[in-house]
Short mmCIF file of C-alpha atoms in Angstrom, two decimals:
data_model
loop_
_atom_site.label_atom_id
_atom_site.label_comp_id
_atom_site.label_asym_id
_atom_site.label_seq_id
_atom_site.Cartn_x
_atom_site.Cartn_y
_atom_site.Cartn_z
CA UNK A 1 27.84 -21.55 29.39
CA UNK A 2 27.36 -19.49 26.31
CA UNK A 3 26.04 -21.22 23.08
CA UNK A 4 27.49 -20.46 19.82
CA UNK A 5 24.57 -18.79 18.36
CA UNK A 6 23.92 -16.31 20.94
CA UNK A 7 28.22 -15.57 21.39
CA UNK A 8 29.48 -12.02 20.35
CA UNK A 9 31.51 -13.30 18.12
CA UNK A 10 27.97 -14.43 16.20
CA UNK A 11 26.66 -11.09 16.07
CA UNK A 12 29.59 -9.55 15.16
CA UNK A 13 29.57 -11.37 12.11
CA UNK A 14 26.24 -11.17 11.89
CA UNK A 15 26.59 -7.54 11.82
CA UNK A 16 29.43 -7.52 9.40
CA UNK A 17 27.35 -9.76 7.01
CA UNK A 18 24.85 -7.55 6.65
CA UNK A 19 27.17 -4.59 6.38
CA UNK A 20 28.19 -6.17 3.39
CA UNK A 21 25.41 -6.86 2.03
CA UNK A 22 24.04 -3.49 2.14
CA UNK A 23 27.39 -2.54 0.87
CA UNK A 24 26.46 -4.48 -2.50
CA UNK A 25 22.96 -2.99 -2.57
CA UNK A 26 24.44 0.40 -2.71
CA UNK A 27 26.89 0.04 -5.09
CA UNK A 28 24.53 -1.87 -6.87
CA UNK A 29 21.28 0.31 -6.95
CA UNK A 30 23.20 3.66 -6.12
CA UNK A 31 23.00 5.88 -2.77
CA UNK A 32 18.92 5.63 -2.89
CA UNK A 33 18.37 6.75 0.67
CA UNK A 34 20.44 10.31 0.39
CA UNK A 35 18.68 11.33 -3.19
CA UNK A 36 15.84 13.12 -2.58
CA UNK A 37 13.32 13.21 -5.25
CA UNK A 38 11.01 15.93 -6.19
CA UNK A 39 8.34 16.79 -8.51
CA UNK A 40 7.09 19.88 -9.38
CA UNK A 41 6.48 21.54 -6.43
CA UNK A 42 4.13 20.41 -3.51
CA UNK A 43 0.77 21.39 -4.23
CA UNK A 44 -0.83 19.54 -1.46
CA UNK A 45 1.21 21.01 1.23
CA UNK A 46 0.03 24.62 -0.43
CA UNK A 47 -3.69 23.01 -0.43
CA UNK A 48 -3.28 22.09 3.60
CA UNK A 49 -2.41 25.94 4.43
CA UNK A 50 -5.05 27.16 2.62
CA UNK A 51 -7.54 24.44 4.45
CA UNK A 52 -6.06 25.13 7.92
CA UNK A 53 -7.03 29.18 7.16
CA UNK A 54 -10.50 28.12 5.84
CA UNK A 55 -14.30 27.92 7.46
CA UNK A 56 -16.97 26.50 6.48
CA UNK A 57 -20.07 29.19 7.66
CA UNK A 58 -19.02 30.30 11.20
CA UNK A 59 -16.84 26.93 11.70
CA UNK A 60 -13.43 26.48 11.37
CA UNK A 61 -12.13 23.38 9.61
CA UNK A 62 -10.68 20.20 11.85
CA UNK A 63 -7.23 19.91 11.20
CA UNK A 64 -6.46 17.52 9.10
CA UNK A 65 -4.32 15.02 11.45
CA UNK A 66 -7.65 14.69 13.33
CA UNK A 67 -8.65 10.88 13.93
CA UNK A 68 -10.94 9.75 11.12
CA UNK A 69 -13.67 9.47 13.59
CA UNK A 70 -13.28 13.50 14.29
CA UNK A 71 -13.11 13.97 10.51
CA UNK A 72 -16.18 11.49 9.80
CA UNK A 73 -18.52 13.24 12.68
CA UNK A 74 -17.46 16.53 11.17
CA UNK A 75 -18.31 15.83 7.59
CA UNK A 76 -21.44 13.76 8.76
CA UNK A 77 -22.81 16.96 10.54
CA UNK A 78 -21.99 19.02 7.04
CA UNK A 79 -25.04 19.53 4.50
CA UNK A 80 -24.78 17.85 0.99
CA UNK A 81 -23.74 21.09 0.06
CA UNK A 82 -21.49 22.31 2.12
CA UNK A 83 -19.31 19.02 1.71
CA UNK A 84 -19.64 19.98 -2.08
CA UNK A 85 -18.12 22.91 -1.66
CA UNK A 86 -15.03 21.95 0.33
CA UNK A 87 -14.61 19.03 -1.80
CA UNK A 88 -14.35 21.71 -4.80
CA UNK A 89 -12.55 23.73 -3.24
CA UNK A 90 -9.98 21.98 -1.28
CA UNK A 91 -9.81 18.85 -3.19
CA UNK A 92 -6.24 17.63 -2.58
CA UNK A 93 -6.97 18.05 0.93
CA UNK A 94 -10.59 16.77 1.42
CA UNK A 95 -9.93 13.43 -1.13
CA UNK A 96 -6.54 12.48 1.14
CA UNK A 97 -8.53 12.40 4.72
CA UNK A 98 -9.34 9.54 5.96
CA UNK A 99 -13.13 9.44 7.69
CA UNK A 100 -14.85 11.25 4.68
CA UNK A 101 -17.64 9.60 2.45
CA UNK A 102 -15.70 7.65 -0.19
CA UNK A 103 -18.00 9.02 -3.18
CA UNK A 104 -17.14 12.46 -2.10
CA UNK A 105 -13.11 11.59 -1.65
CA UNK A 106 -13.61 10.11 -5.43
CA UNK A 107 -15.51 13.49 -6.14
CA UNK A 108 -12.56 15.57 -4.66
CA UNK A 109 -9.71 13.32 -6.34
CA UNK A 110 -10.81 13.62 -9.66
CA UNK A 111 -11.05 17.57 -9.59
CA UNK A 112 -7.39 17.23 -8.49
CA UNK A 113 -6.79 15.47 -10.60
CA UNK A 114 -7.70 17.53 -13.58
CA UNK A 115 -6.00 20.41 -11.79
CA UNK A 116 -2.87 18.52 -11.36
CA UNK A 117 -3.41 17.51 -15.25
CA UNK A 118 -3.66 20.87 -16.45
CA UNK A 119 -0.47 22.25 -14.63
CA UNK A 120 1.36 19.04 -16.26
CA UNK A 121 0.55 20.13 -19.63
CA UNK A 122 2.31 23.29 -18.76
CA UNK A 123 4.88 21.71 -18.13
CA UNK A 124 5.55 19.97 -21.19
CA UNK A 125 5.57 23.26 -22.53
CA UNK A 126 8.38 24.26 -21.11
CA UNK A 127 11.24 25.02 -23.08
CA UNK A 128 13.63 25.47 -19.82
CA UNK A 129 12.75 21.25 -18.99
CA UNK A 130 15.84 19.25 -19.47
CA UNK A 131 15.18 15.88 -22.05
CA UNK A 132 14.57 13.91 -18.89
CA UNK A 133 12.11 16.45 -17.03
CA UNK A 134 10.21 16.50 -20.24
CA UNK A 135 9.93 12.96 -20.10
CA UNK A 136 9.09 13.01 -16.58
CA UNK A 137 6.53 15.09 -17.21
CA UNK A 138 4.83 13.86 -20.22
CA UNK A 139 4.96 10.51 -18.29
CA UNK A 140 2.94 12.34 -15.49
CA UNK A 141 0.31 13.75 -17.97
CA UNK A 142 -0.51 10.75 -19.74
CA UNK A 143 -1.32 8.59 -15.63
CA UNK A 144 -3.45 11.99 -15.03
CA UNK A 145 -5.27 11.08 -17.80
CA UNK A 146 -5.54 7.24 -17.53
CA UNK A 147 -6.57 8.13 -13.71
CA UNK A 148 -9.45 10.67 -14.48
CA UNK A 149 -11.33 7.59 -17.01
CA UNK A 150 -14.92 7.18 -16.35
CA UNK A 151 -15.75 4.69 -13.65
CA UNK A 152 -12.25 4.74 -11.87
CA UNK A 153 -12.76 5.04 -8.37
CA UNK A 154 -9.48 7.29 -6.34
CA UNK A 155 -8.99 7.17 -2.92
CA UNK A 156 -6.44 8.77 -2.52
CA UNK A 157 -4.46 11.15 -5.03
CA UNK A 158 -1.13 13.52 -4.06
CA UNK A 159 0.81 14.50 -7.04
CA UNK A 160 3.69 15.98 -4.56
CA UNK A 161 7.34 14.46 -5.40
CA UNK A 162 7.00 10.92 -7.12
CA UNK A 163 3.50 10.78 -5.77
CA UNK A 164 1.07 8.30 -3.95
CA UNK A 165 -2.36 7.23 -4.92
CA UNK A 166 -5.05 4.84 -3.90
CA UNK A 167 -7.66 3.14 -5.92
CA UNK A 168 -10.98 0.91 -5.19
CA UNK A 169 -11.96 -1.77 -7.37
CA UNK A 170 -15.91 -2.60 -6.36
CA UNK A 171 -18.35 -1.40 -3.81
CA UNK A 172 -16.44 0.43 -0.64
CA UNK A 173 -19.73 1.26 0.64
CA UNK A 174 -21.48 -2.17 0.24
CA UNK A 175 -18.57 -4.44 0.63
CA UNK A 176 -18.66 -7.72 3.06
CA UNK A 177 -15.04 -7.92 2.41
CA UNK A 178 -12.68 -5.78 1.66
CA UNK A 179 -8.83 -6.53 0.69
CA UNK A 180 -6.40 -4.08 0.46
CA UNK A 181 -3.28 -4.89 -1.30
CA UNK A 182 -0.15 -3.42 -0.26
CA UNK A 183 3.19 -2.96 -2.42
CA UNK A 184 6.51 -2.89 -2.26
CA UNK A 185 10.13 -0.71 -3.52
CA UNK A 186 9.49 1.77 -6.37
CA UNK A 187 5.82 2.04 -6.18
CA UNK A 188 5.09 5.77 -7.07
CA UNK A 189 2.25 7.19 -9.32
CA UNK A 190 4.56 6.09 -12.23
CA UNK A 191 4.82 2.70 -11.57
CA UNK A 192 0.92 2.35 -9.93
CA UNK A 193 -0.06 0.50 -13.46
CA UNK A 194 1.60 -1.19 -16.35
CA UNK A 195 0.78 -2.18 -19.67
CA UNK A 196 3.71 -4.86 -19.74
CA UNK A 197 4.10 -6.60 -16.71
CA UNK A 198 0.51 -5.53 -15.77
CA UNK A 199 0.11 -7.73 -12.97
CA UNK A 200 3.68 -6.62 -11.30
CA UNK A 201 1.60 -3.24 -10.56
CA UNK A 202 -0.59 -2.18 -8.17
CA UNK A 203 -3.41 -2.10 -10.03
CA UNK A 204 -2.82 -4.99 -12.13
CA UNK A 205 -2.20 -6.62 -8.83
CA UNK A 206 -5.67 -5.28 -7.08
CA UNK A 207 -7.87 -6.10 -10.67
CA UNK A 208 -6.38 -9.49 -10.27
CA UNK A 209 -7.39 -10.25 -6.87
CA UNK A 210 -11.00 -8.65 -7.10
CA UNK A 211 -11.75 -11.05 -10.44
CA UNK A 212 -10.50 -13.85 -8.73
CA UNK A 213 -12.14 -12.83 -5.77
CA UNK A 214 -15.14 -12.46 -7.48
CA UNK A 215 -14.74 -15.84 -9.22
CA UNK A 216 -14.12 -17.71 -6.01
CA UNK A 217 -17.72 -16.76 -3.93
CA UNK A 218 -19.77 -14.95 -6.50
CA UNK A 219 -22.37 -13.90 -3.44
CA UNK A 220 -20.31 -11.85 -1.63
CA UNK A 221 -19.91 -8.38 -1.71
CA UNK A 222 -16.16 -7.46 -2.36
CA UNK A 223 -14.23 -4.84 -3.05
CA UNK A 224 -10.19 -4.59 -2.68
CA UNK A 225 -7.52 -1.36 -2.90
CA UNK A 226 -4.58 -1.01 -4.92
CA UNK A 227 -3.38 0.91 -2.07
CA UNK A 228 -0.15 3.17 -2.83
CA UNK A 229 -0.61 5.73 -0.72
CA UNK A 230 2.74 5.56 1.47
CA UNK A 231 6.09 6.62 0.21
CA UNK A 232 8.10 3.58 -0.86
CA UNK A 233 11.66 2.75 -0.98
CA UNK A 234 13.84 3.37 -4.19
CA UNK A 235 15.33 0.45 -5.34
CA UNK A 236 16.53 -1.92 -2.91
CA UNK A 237 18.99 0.50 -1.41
CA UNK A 238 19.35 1.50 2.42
CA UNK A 239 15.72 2.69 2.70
CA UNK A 240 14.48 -0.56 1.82
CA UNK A 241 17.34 -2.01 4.35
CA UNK A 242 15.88 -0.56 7.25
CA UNK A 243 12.33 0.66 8.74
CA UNK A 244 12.00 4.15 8.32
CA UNK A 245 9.58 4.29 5.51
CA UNK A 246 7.62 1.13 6.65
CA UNK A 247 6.70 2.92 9.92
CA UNK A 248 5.81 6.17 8.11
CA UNK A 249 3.60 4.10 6.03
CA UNK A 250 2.27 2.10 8.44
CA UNK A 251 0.84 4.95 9.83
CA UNK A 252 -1.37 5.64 7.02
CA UNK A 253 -2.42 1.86 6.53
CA UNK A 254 -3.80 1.87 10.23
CA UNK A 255 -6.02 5.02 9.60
CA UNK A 256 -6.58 3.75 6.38
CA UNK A 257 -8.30 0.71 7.66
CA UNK A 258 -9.51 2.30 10.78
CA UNK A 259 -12.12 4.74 8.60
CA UNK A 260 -13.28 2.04 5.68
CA UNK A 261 -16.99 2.60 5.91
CA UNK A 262 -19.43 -0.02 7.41
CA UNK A 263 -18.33 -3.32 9.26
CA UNK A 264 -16.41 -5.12 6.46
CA UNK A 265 -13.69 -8.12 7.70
CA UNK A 266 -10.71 -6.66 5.95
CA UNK A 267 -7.85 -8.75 4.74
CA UNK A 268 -4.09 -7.21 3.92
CA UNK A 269 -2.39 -8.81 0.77
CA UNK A 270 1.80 -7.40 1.74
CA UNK A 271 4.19 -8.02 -0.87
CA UNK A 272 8.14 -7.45 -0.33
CA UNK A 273 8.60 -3.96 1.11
CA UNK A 274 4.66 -4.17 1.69
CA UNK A 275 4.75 -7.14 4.14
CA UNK A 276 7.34 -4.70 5.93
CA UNK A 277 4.76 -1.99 6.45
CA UNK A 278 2.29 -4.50 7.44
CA UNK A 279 4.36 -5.86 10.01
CA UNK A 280 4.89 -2.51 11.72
CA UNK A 281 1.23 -1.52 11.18
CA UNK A 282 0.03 -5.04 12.78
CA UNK A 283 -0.14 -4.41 16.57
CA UNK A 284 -1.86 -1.01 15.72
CA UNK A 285 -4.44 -2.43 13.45
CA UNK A 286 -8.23 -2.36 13.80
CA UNK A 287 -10.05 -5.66 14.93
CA UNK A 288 -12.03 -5.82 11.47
CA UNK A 289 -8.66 -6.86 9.89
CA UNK A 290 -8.91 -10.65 9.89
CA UNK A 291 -6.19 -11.50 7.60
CA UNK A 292 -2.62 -10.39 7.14
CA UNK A 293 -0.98 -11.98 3.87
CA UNK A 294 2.79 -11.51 3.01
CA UNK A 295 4.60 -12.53 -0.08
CA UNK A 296 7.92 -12.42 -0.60
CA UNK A 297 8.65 -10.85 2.54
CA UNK A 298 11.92 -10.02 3.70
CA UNK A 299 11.09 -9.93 7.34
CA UNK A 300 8.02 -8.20 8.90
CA UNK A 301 10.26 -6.36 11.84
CA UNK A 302 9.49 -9.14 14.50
CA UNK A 303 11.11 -12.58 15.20
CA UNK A 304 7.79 -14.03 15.20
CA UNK A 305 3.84 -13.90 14.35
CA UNK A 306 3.21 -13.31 18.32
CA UNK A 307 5.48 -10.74 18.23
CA UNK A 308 3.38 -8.57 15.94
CA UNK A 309 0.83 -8.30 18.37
CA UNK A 310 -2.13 -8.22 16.37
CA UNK A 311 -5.69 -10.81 16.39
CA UNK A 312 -5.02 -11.27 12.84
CA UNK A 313 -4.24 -14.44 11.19
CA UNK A 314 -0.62 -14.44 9.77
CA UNK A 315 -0.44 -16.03 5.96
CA UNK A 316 3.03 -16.36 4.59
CA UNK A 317 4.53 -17.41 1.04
CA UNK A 318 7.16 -17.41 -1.25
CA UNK A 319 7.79 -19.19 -3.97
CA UNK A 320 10.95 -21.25 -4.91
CA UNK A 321 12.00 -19.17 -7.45
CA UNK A 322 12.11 -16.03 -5.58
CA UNK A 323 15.26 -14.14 -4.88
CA UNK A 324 14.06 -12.27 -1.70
CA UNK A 325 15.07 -15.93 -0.27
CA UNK A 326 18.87 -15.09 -0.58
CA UNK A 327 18.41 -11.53 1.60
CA UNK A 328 19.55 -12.32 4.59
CA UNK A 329 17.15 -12.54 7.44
CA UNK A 330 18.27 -10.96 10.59
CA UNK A 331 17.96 -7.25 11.78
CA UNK A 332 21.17 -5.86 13.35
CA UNK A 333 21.35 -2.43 14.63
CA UNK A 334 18.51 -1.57 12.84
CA UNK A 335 19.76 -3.17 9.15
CA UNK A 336 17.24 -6.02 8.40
CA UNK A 337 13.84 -6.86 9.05
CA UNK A 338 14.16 -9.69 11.48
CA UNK A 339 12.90 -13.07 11.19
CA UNK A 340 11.53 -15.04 7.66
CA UNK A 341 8.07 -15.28 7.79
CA UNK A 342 8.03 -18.64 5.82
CA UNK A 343 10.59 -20.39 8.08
CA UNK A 344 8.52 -23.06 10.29
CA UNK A 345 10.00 -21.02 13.46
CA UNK A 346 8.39 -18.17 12.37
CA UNK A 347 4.91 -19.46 13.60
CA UNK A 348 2.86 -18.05 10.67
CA UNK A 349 0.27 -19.88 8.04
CA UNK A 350 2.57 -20.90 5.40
CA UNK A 351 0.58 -20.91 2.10
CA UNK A 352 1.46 -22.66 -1.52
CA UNK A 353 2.24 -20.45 -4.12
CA UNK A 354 2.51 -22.92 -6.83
CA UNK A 355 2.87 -21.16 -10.44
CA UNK A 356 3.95 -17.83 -8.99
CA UNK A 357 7.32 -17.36 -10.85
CA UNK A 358 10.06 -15.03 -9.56
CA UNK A 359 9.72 -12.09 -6.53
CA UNK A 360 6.68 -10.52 -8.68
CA UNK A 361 3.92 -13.28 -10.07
CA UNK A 362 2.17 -13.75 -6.89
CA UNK A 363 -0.69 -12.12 -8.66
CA UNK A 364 -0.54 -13.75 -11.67
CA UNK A 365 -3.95 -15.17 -12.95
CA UNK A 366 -4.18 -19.05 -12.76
CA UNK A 367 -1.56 -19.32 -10.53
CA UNK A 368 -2.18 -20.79 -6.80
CA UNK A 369 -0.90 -17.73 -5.03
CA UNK A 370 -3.75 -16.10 -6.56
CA UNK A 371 -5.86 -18.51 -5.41
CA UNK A 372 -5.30 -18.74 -1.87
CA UNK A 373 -4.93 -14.87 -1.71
CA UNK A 374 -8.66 -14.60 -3.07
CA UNK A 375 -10.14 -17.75 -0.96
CA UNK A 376 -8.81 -15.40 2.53
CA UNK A 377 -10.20 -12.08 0.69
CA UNK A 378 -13.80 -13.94 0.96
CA UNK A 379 -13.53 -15.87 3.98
CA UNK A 380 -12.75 -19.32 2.65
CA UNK A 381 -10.08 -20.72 4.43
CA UNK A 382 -11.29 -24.47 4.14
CA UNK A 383 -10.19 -24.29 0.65
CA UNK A 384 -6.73 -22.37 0.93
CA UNK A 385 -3.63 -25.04 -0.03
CA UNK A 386 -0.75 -24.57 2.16
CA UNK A 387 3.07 -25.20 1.18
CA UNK A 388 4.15 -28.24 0.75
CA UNK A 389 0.69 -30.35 0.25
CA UNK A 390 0.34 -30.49 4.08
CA UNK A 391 -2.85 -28.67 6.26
CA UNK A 392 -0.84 -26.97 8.80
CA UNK A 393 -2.06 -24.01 7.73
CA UNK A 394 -5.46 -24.35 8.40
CA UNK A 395 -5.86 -25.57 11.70
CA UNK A 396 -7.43 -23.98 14.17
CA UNK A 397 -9.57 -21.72 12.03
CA UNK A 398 -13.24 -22.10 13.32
CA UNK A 399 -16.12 -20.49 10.51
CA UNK A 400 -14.25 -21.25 7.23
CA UNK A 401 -16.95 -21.05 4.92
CA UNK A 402 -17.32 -17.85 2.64
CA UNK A 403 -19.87 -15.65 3.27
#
């Protein structure tokens, strides 16, 4: 006999339901998925002809879809020099590929950076820019600036359409543990840091988590990326309704953490749309990633943690406040990101996040979200408080000290 919950008639509403609901989203937010947003031109995809036509001596250059391994051997066999000269002179190309020395991808970024400054100021220049280009623009030049300060360490660094950029806060190189945290909807180079709301951001998110990182086991080497190098959804319109971006992106987290230099553990901190790419990206990643945290998560594209596939441990939390909670949780015909990672069902380590207030304080300093996200960035899960004042989520875990 047929149960209720598994009769057509269920998924039909199911279906319907979340019809509707992306129905609302798009009147709501507008047609996000159909825009297509540009900036001024695509200077990287210019940058990757001119690479693919290069040599360096007698050799031709690996292409640049090459495993990081290929790319690291390559550069590795490369004199100081030589790398110095491809990093000036294909630096939006050699500061975006994963497998080359991080203090020569920071070397690389911040020439393109200046380059991409320079043409900005142009820009503003130009009498032909409508009030909102000119905006746009300005906007642009003043994060090319904040970017290029002394001491700021870039990853990654494409000024193509809204942009995507990466940024290291500590030691790459030298770190025992490394986090990498990974946002959600609307994160562009715009949006990568904020003055107000400064810990709603990418970076404020990743400075917050490295201090309290630091604070938490002040003998271990750390070092955590404000990683928004994938192209996120705008608003929460169809693209962040369905997968297409989160696979796209999960892509570039798995060679991401494939090439980090040295044998780090590496932990992922996924909020919202993040926990979405992180999901996808799970039965790909590298055994060095220890830790998956999600926060806010509206589904991570599987009906459970086993059904990611991955080694990893599988943190979850959201707090009580939080309005993801009211997305529905189902994925129909491709609408929906399956299961809620939270829900006891679900299988995952479900974590307190006492003082986090709405979809966006996980990050917050002082409250407990923070906390337990830092004591898994250094190893210390003996210490991590899990929902509800219970210790569920710390069974099992053998070697919970910090290093």
């Amino acid at each position: 006999m047929t149960s209720f919950d598994s009769s057509p008639t269920l998924q039909v509403w199911r279906a319907l339901l979340a019809l509707a609901v992306v129905f609302v989203l798009l009147m709501t937010t507008g047609w996000t998925a159909v825009r297509h947003h540009r900036g001024p031109g695509e200077p990287r995809e210019a940058a990757l002809a001119a690479w693919r036509d290069g040599r360096i001596g007698t050799r031709d250059l690996p292409d640049p879809a090459s495993p990081p391994t290929v790319l690291a051997a390559f550069f590795h066999s490369l004199t100081e020099r030589q790398r110095d000269r491809l990093a000036a002179e294909y630096p939006l190309v050699v500061g975006n590929l994963d497998g080359v020395p991080v203090t020569l991808r920071y070397r690389a970024n911040r020439i393109a950076l200046r380059a991409a400054y320079d043409a900005e100021r142009k820009r503003v220049e130009d009498q032909r820019l409508s009030p909102d280009g000119h905006q746009e623009a300005v906007r642009r030049t003043h994060r090319f600036a904040s970017l290029m300060r002394e001491g700021r360490q870039i990853l990654a660094f494409d000024p193509s359409g809204k942009g995507r950029v990466a940024e290291v806060f500590g030691d790459l190189d030298r770190a025992q543990r490394v986090s990498v945290v990974v946002p959600g909807v609307d994160t562009n180079l715009l949006t990568f840091q904020k003055t107000a709301r400064k810990y709603t951001a990418p970076v404020g998110m990743a400075e917050s988590l490295y201090a309290a990182e630091r604070a938490a086991a002040p003998a271990t080497r750390t070092a955590v990326i404000a990683w928004a190098d994938y192209t996120a959804p705008v608003g929460v319109g169809m693209d962040a309704a369905i997968g297409r971006l989160a696979e796209t992106g999960a892509a570039r987290l798995v060679s991401l953490t494939s090439a980090l230099p040295g044998d780090s553990r590496v932990a992922l901190f996924c909020h919202s749309y993040g926990s979405v790419v992180c999901g996808v990206a799970a039965r790909e990643l590298p055994a060095r990633v220890a830790d998956v945290a999600v926060a806010g998560s509206p589904g991570m594209r599987a009906e459970n943690a086993a059904g990611l596939g991955t080694r990893a441990r599988v943190w979850a939390m959201r707090d009580a406040d939080d309005w993801i909670a009211d997305v529905p949780y189902l994925d129909v015909g491709g609408l929906g990101h399956g299961a809620d990672p939270v829900a006891p069902e679900f299988g995952a380590r479900v974590l307190s996040a006492a003082g986090a207030v709405g979809h966006a304080g996980y990050f917050e300093p002082g409250t407990e979200s923070l906390r337990n996200f830092a004591e898994i960035g250094v190893g210390s899960y003996r210490t991590v408080r899990c929902a509800g004042g219970q210790d569920a989520c710390r069974s099992g875990i053998s070697g919970t000290g910090a290093l």
